[in-house]
GROMACS .gro file of C-alpha atoms in nm:
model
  350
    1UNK     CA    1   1.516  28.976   8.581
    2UNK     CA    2   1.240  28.922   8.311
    3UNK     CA    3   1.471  29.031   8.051
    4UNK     CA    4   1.787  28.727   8.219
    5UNK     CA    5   1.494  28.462   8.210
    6UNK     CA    6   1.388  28.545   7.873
    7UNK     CA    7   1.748  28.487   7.755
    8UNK     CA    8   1.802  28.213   7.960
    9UNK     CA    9   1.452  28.040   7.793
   10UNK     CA   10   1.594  28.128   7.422
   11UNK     CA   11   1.932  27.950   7.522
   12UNK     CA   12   1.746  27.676   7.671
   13UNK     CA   13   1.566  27.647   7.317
   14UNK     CA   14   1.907  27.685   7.131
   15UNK     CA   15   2.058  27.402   7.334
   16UNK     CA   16   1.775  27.134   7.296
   17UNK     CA   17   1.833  27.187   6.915
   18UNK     CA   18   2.191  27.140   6.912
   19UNK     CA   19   2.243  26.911   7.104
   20UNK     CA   20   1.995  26.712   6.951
   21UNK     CA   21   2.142  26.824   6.591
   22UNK     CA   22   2.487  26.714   6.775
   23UNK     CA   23   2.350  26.384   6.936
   24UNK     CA   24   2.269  26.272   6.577
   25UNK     CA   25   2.579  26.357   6.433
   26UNK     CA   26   2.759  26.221   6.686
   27UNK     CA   27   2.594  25.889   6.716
   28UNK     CA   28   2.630  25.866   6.312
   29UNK     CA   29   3.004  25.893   6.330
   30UNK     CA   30   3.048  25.717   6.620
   31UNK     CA   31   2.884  25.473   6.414
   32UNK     CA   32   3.119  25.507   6.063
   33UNK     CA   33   3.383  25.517   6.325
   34UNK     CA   34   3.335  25.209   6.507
   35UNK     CA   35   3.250  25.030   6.115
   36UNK     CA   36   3.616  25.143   5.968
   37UNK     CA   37   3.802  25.033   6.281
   38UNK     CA   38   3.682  24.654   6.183
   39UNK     CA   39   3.947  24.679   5.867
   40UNK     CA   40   3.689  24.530   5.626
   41UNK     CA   41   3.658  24.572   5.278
   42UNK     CA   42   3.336  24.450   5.239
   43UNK     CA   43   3.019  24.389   5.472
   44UNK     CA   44   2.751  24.141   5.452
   45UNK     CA   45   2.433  24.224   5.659
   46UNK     CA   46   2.106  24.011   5.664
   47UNK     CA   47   1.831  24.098   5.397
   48UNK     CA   48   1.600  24.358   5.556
   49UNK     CA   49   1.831  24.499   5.789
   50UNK     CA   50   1.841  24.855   5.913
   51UNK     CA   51   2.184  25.035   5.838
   52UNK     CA   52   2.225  25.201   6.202
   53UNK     CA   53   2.101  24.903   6.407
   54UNK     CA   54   2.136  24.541   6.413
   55UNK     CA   55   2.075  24.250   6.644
   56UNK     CA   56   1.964  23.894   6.613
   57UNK     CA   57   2.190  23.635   6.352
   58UNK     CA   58   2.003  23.511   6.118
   59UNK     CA   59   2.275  23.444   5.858
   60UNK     CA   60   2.430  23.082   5.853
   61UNK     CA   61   2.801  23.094   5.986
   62UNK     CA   62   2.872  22.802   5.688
   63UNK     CA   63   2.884  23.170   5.435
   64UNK     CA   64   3.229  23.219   5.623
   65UNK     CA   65   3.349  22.902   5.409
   66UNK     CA   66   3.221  23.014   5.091
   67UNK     CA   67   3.308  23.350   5.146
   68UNK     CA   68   3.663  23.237   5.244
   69UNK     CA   69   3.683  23.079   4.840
   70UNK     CA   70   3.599  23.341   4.678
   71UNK     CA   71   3.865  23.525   4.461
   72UNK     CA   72   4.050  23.790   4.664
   73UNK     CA   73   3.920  23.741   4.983
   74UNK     CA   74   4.233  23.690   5.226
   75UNK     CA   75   3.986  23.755   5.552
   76UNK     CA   76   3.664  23.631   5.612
   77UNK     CA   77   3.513  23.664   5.973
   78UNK     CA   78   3.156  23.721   6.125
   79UNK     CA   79   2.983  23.879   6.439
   80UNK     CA   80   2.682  23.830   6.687
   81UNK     CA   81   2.541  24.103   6.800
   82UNK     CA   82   2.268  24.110   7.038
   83UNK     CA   83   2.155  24.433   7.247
   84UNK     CA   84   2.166  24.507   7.584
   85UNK     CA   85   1.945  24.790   7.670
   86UNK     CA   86   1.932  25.006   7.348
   87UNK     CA   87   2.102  25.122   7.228
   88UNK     CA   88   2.401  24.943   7.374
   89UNK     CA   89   2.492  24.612   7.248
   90UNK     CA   90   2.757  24.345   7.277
   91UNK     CA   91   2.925  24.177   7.004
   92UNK     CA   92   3.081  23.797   6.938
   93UNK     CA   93   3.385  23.798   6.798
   94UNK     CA   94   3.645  23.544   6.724
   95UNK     CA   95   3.957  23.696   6.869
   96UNK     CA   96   4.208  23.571   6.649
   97UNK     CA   97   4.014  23.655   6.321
   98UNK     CA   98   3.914  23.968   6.444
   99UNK     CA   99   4.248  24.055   6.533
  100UNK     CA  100   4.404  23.963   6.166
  101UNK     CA  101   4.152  24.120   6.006
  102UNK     CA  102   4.149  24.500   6.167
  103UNK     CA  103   4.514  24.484   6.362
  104UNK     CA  104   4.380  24.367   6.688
  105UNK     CA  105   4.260  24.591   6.971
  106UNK     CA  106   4.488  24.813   7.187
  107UNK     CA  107   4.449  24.705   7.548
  108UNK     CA  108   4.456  25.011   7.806
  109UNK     CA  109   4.426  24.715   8.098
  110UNK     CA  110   4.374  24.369   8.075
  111UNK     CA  111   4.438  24.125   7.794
  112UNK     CA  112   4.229  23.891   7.577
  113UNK     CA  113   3.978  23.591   7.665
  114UNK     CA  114   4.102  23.331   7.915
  115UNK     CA  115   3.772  23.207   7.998
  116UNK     CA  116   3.404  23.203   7.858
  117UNK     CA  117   3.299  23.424   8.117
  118UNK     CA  118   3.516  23.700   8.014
  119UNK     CA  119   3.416  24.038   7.830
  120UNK     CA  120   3.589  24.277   7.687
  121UNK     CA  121   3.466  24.614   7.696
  122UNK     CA  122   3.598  24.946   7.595
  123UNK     CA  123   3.721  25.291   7.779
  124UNK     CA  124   3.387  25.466   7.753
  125UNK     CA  125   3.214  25.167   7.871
  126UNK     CA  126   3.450  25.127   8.171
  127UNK     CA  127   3.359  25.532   8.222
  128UNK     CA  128   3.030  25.478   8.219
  129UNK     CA  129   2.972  25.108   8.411
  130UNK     CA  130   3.281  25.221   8.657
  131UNK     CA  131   3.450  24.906   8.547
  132UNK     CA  132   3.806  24.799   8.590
  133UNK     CA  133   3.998  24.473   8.500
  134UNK     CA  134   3.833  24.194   8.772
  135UNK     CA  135   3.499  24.316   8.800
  136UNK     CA  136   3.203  24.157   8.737
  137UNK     CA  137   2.939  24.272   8.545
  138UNK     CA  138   2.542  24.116   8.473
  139UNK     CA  139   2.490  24.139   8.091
  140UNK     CA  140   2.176  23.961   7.930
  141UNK     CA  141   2.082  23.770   8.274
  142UNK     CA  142   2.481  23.630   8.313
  143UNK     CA  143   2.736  23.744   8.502
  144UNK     CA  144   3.093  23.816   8.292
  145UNK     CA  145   3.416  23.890   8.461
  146UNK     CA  146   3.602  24.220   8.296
  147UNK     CA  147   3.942  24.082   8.163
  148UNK     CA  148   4.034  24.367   7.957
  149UNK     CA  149   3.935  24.744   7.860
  150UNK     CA  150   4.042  24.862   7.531
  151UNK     CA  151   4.028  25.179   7.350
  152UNK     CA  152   3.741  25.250   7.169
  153UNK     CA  153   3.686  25.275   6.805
  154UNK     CA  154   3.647  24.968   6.684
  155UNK     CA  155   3.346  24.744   6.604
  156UNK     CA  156   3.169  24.800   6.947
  157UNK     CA  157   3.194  24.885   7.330
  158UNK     CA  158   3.141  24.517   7.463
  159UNK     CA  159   3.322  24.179   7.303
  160UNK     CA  160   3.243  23.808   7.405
  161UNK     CA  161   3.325  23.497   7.250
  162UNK     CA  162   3.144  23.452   6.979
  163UNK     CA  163   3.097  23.072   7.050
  164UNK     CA  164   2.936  23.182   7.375
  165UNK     CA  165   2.741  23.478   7.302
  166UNK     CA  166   2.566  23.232   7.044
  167UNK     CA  167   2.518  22.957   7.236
  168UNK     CA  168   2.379  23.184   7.542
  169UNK     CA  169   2.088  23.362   7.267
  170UNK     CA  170   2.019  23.075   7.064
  171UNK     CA  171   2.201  23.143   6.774
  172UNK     CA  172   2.432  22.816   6.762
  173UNK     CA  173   2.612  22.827   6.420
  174UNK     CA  174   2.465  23.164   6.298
  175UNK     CA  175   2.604  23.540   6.243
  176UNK     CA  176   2.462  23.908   6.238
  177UNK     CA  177   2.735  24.020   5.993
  178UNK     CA  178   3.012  23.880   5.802
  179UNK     CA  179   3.329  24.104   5.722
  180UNK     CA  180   3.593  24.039   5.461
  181UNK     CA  181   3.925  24.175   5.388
  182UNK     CA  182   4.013  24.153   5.023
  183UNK     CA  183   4.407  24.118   4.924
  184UNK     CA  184   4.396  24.386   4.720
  185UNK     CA  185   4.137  24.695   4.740
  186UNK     CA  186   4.114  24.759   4.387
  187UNK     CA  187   3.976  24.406   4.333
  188UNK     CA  188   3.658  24.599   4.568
  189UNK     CA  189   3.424  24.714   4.270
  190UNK     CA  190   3.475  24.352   4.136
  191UNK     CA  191   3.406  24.147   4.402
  192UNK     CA  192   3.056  24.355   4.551
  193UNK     CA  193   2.967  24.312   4.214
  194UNK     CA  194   2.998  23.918   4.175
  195UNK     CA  195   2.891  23.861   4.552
  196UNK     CA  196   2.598  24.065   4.465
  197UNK     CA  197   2.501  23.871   4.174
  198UNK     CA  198   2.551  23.528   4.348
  199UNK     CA  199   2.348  23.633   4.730
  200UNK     CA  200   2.074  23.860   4.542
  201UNK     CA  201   1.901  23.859   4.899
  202UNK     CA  202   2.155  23.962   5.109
  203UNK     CA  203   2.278  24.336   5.195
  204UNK     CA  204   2.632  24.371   5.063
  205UNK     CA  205   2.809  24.661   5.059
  206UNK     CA  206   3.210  24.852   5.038
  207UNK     CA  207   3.249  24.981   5.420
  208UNK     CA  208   3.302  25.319   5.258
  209UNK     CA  209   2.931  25.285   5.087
  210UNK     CA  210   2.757  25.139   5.409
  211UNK     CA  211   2.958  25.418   5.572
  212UNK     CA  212   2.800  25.654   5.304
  213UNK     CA  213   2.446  25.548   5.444
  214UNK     CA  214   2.499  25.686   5.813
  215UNK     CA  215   2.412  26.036   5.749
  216UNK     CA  216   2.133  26.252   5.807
  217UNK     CA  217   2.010  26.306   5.496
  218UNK     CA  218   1.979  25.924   5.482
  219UNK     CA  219   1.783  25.855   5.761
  220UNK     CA  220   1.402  26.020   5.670
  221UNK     CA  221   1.298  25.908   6.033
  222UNK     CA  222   1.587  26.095   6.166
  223UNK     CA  223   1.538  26.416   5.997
  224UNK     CA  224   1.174  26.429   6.033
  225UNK     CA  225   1.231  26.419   6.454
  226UNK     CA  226   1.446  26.719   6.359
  227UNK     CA  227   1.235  26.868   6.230
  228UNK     CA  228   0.926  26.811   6.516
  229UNK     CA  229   1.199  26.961   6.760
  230UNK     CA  230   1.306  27.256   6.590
  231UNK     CA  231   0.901  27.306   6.501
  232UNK     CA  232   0.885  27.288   6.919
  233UNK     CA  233   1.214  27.568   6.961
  234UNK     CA  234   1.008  27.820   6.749
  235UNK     CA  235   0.678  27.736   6.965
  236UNK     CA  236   0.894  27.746   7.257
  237UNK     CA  237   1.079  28.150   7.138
  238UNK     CA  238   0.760  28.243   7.053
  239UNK     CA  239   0.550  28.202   7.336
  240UNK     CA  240   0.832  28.330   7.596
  241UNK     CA  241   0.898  28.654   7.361
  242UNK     CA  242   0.547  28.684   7.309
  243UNK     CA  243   0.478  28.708   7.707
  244UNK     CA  244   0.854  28.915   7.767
  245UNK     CA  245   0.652  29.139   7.504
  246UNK     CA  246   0.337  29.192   7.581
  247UNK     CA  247   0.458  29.243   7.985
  248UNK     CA  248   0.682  29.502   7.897
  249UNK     CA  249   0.436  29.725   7.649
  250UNK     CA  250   0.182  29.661   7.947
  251UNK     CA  251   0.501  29.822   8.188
  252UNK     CA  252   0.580  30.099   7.917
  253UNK     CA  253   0.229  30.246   7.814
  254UNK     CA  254   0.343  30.542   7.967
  255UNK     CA  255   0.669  30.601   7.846
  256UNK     CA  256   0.494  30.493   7.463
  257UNK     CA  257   0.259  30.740   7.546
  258UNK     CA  258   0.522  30.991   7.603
  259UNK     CA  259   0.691  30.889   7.247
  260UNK     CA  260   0.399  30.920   7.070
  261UNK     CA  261   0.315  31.261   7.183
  262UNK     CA  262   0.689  31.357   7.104
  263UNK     CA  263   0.575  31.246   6.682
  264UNK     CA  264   0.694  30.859   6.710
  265UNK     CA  265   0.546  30.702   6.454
  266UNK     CA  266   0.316  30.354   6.487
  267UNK     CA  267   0.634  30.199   6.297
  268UNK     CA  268   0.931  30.370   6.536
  269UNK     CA  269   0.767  30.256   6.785
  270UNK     CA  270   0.770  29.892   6.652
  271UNK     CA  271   1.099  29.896   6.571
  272UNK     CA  272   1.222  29.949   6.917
  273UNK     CA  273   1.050  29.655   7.067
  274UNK     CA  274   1.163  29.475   6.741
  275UNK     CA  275   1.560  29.575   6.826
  276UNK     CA  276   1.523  29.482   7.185
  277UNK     CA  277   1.347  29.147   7.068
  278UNK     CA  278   1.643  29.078   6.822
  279UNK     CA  279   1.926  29.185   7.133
  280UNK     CA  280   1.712  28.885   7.332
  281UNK     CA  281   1.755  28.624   7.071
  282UNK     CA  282   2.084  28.722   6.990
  283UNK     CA  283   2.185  28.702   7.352
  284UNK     CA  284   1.994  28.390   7.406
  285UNK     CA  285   2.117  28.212   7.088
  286UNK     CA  286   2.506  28.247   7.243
  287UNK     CA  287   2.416  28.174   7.596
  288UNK     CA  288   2.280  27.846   7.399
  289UNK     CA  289   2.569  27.819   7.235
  290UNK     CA  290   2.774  27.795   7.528
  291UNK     CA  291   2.519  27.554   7.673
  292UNK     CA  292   2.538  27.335   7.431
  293UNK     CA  293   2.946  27.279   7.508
  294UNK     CA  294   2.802  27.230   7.874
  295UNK     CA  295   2.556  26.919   7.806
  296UNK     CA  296   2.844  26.782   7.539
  297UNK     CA  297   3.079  26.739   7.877
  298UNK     CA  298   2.819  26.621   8.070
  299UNK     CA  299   2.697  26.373   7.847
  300UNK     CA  300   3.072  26.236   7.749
  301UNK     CA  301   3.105  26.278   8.165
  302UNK     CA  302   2.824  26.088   8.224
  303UNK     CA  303   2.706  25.852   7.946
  304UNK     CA  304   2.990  25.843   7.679
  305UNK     CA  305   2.915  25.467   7.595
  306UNK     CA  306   2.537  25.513   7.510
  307UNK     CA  307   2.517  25.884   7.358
  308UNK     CA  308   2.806  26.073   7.151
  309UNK     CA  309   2.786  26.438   7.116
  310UNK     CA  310   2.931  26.677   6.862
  311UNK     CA  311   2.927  27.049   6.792
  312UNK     CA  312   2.855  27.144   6.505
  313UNK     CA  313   2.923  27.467   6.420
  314UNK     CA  314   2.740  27.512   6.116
  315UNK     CA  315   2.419  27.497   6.348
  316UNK     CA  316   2.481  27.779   6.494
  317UNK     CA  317   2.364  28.031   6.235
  318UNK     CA  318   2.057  27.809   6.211
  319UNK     CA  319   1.966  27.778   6.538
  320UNK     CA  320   2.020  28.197   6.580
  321UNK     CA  321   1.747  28.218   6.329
  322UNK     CA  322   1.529  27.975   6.431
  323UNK     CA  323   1.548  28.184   6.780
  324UNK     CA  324   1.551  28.521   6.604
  325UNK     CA  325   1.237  28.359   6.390
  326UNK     CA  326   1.037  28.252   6.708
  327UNK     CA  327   1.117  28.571   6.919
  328UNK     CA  328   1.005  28.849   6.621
  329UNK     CA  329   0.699  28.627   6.552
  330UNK     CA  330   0.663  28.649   6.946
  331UNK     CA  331   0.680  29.050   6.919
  332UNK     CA  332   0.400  29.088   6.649
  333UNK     CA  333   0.122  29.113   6.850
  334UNK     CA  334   0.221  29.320   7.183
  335UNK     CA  335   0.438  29.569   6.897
  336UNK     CA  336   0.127  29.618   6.686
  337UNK     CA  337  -0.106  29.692   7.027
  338UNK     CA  338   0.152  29.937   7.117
  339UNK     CA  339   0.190  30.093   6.782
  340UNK     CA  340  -0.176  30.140   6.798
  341UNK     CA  341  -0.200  30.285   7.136
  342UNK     CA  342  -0.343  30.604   7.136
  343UNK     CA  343  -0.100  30.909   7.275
  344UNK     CA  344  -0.357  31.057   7.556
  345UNK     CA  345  -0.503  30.761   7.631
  346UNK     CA  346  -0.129  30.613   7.710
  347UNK     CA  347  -0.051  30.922   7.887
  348UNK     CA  348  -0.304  30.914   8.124
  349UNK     CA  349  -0.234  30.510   8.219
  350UNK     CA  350  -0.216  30.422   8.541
   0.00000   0.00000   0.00000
């Protein structure tokens, strides 16, 4: 039983850092995903904006005009976006823009606006809310009636008028983000270039570059809390190894005893409880491996509108060391008293 809970505590451990590792990754994509389904070329974001959130508009909608004139730009439209309860937020959109620019969404039920109480929202959202077509749901202190549900992938999870969403926050005549659609990509390089040199202040990117900046590696913040929970995994292995451990050399002074009187050596000894320790962290780092499918289903079950979860295999290896780290350092301390132990004294244990 010791030995089941032990492995059941290391897959515990192995979980919480993949699915944390896979909560990141997923988010992030879900993100790039969600960016490339708009159909832009280019994106214009506010000065001092963060690349994986953004709410507020404090950019003037008037840009759309002079964005509209400026050489190769066949699209121009812009968003509101304004959050709900993070990190879900719903977005403005002018339909019929929105719709030239990335293809238009793919209704699963429903259809488009009729009124300025209608939302749009997609199929993980419905999931999650229990929504269908009809219903009515309370979003930032108003009530909106459900008139479609799309499928998800592009731009965001809930659409209003834009007209209305700004109106409703304060934000009459202003955007979070401006998309364009050139009329020819390989005008792209030119026309960041001489937007950037003409709005020095603003954030203007290629979606494939502001796509670029949803990683990881990008995100110090986001790596360092990876860190700080990976830190807690090895704490975690090594303090239910270390009592596993030091229980079963208290359980087994007889039978070292017996070992040591046979010619075991300090180190043969300390090998054995070093094997079994690596069999525990072993066992414990698939068990957590097989968790970690388990909180993925629950979480796209449960919550597939706020949270996205991948797997990511190339964890795995890391995660079976960072257990196999945490147990051995665990198994220091009770190995080395039992290497000590002295062969009569052992023998005559009660």
């Amino acid at each position: 039983m010791r030995t089941l809970l032990s492995i059941l505590a290391i897959g515990v451990e192995v979980t919480m850092v993949l699915t944390l590792v896979g909560l990141s990754y997923g988010m992030i994509e879900e993100s790039a995903r969600r960016t490339r389904g708009v159909g832009a070329d280019v994106i214009i974001r506010p000065p001092f904006s963060s690349a994986l959130s953004l709410s507020g508009a404090p950019m003037p909608a008037a840009l759309l005009k002079f964005f509209a004139d400026v050489p190769h730009v066949r699209d121009a439209t812009g968003t509101v976006v304004e959050t709900i309860v993070f990190p879900e937020t719903m977005t403005g959109v002018n339909l019929e823009e929105f719709s030239a620019m990335s293809g238009g969404l793919r209704y699963l039920k429903g259809g488009p606006f009729q009124g300025p109480d209608d939302v749009i929202v997609d199929e993980y959202y419905a999931r999650q809310k229990n929504l269908k077509v009809g219903d009515t749901v309370n979003l930032k202190n108003r009530d909106w009636k459900v008139c479609g549900i799309v499928e998800p992938g592009k731009l965001s999870r809930v659409f209003v008028q834009l007209d209305v969403l700004q109106n409703i926050t304060g934000n009459t005549g202003k955007l979070s983000q401006i998309y364009l659609k050139l009329d020819d990509p390989q005008h792209l390089d030119a026309v960041v270039t001489d937007l950037r040199g003409r709005l020095k202040e603003y954030q203007i990117y290629s979606t494939e570059e502001l796509v670029s900046l949803l990683s990881i590696n990008s995100l110090p913040g986001l790596k360092a809390f990876i860190a700080v929970i990976i830190g807690l995994a090895i704490v975690i292995g090594f303090l239910v190894v270390f009592l596993t451990m030091y229980t079963a050399v208290l359980e087994r002074t007889r039978e070292i005893g017996i070992l040591k009187s046979l010619g075991a050596s300090p180190g043969y000894v300390l090998s054995i409880l070093m094997r079994e320790t690596a069999i525990l962290a072993i066992a414990g780092s698939i068990f957590g491996i097989i968790l970690s499918f388990g909180t993925r289903w629950l979480i796209m079950t449960l919550v597939p509108a706020s949270l996205q979860q991948q797997i990511v295999p190339e964890w795995w290896p890391i995660t079976t060391v960072i257990a196999l780290t945490g147990a051995l350092l665990g198994t220091l301390y009770p190995g080395w008293k039992a290497a000590k132990q002295d062969a009569i004294e052992a023998l005559a244990y009660d």
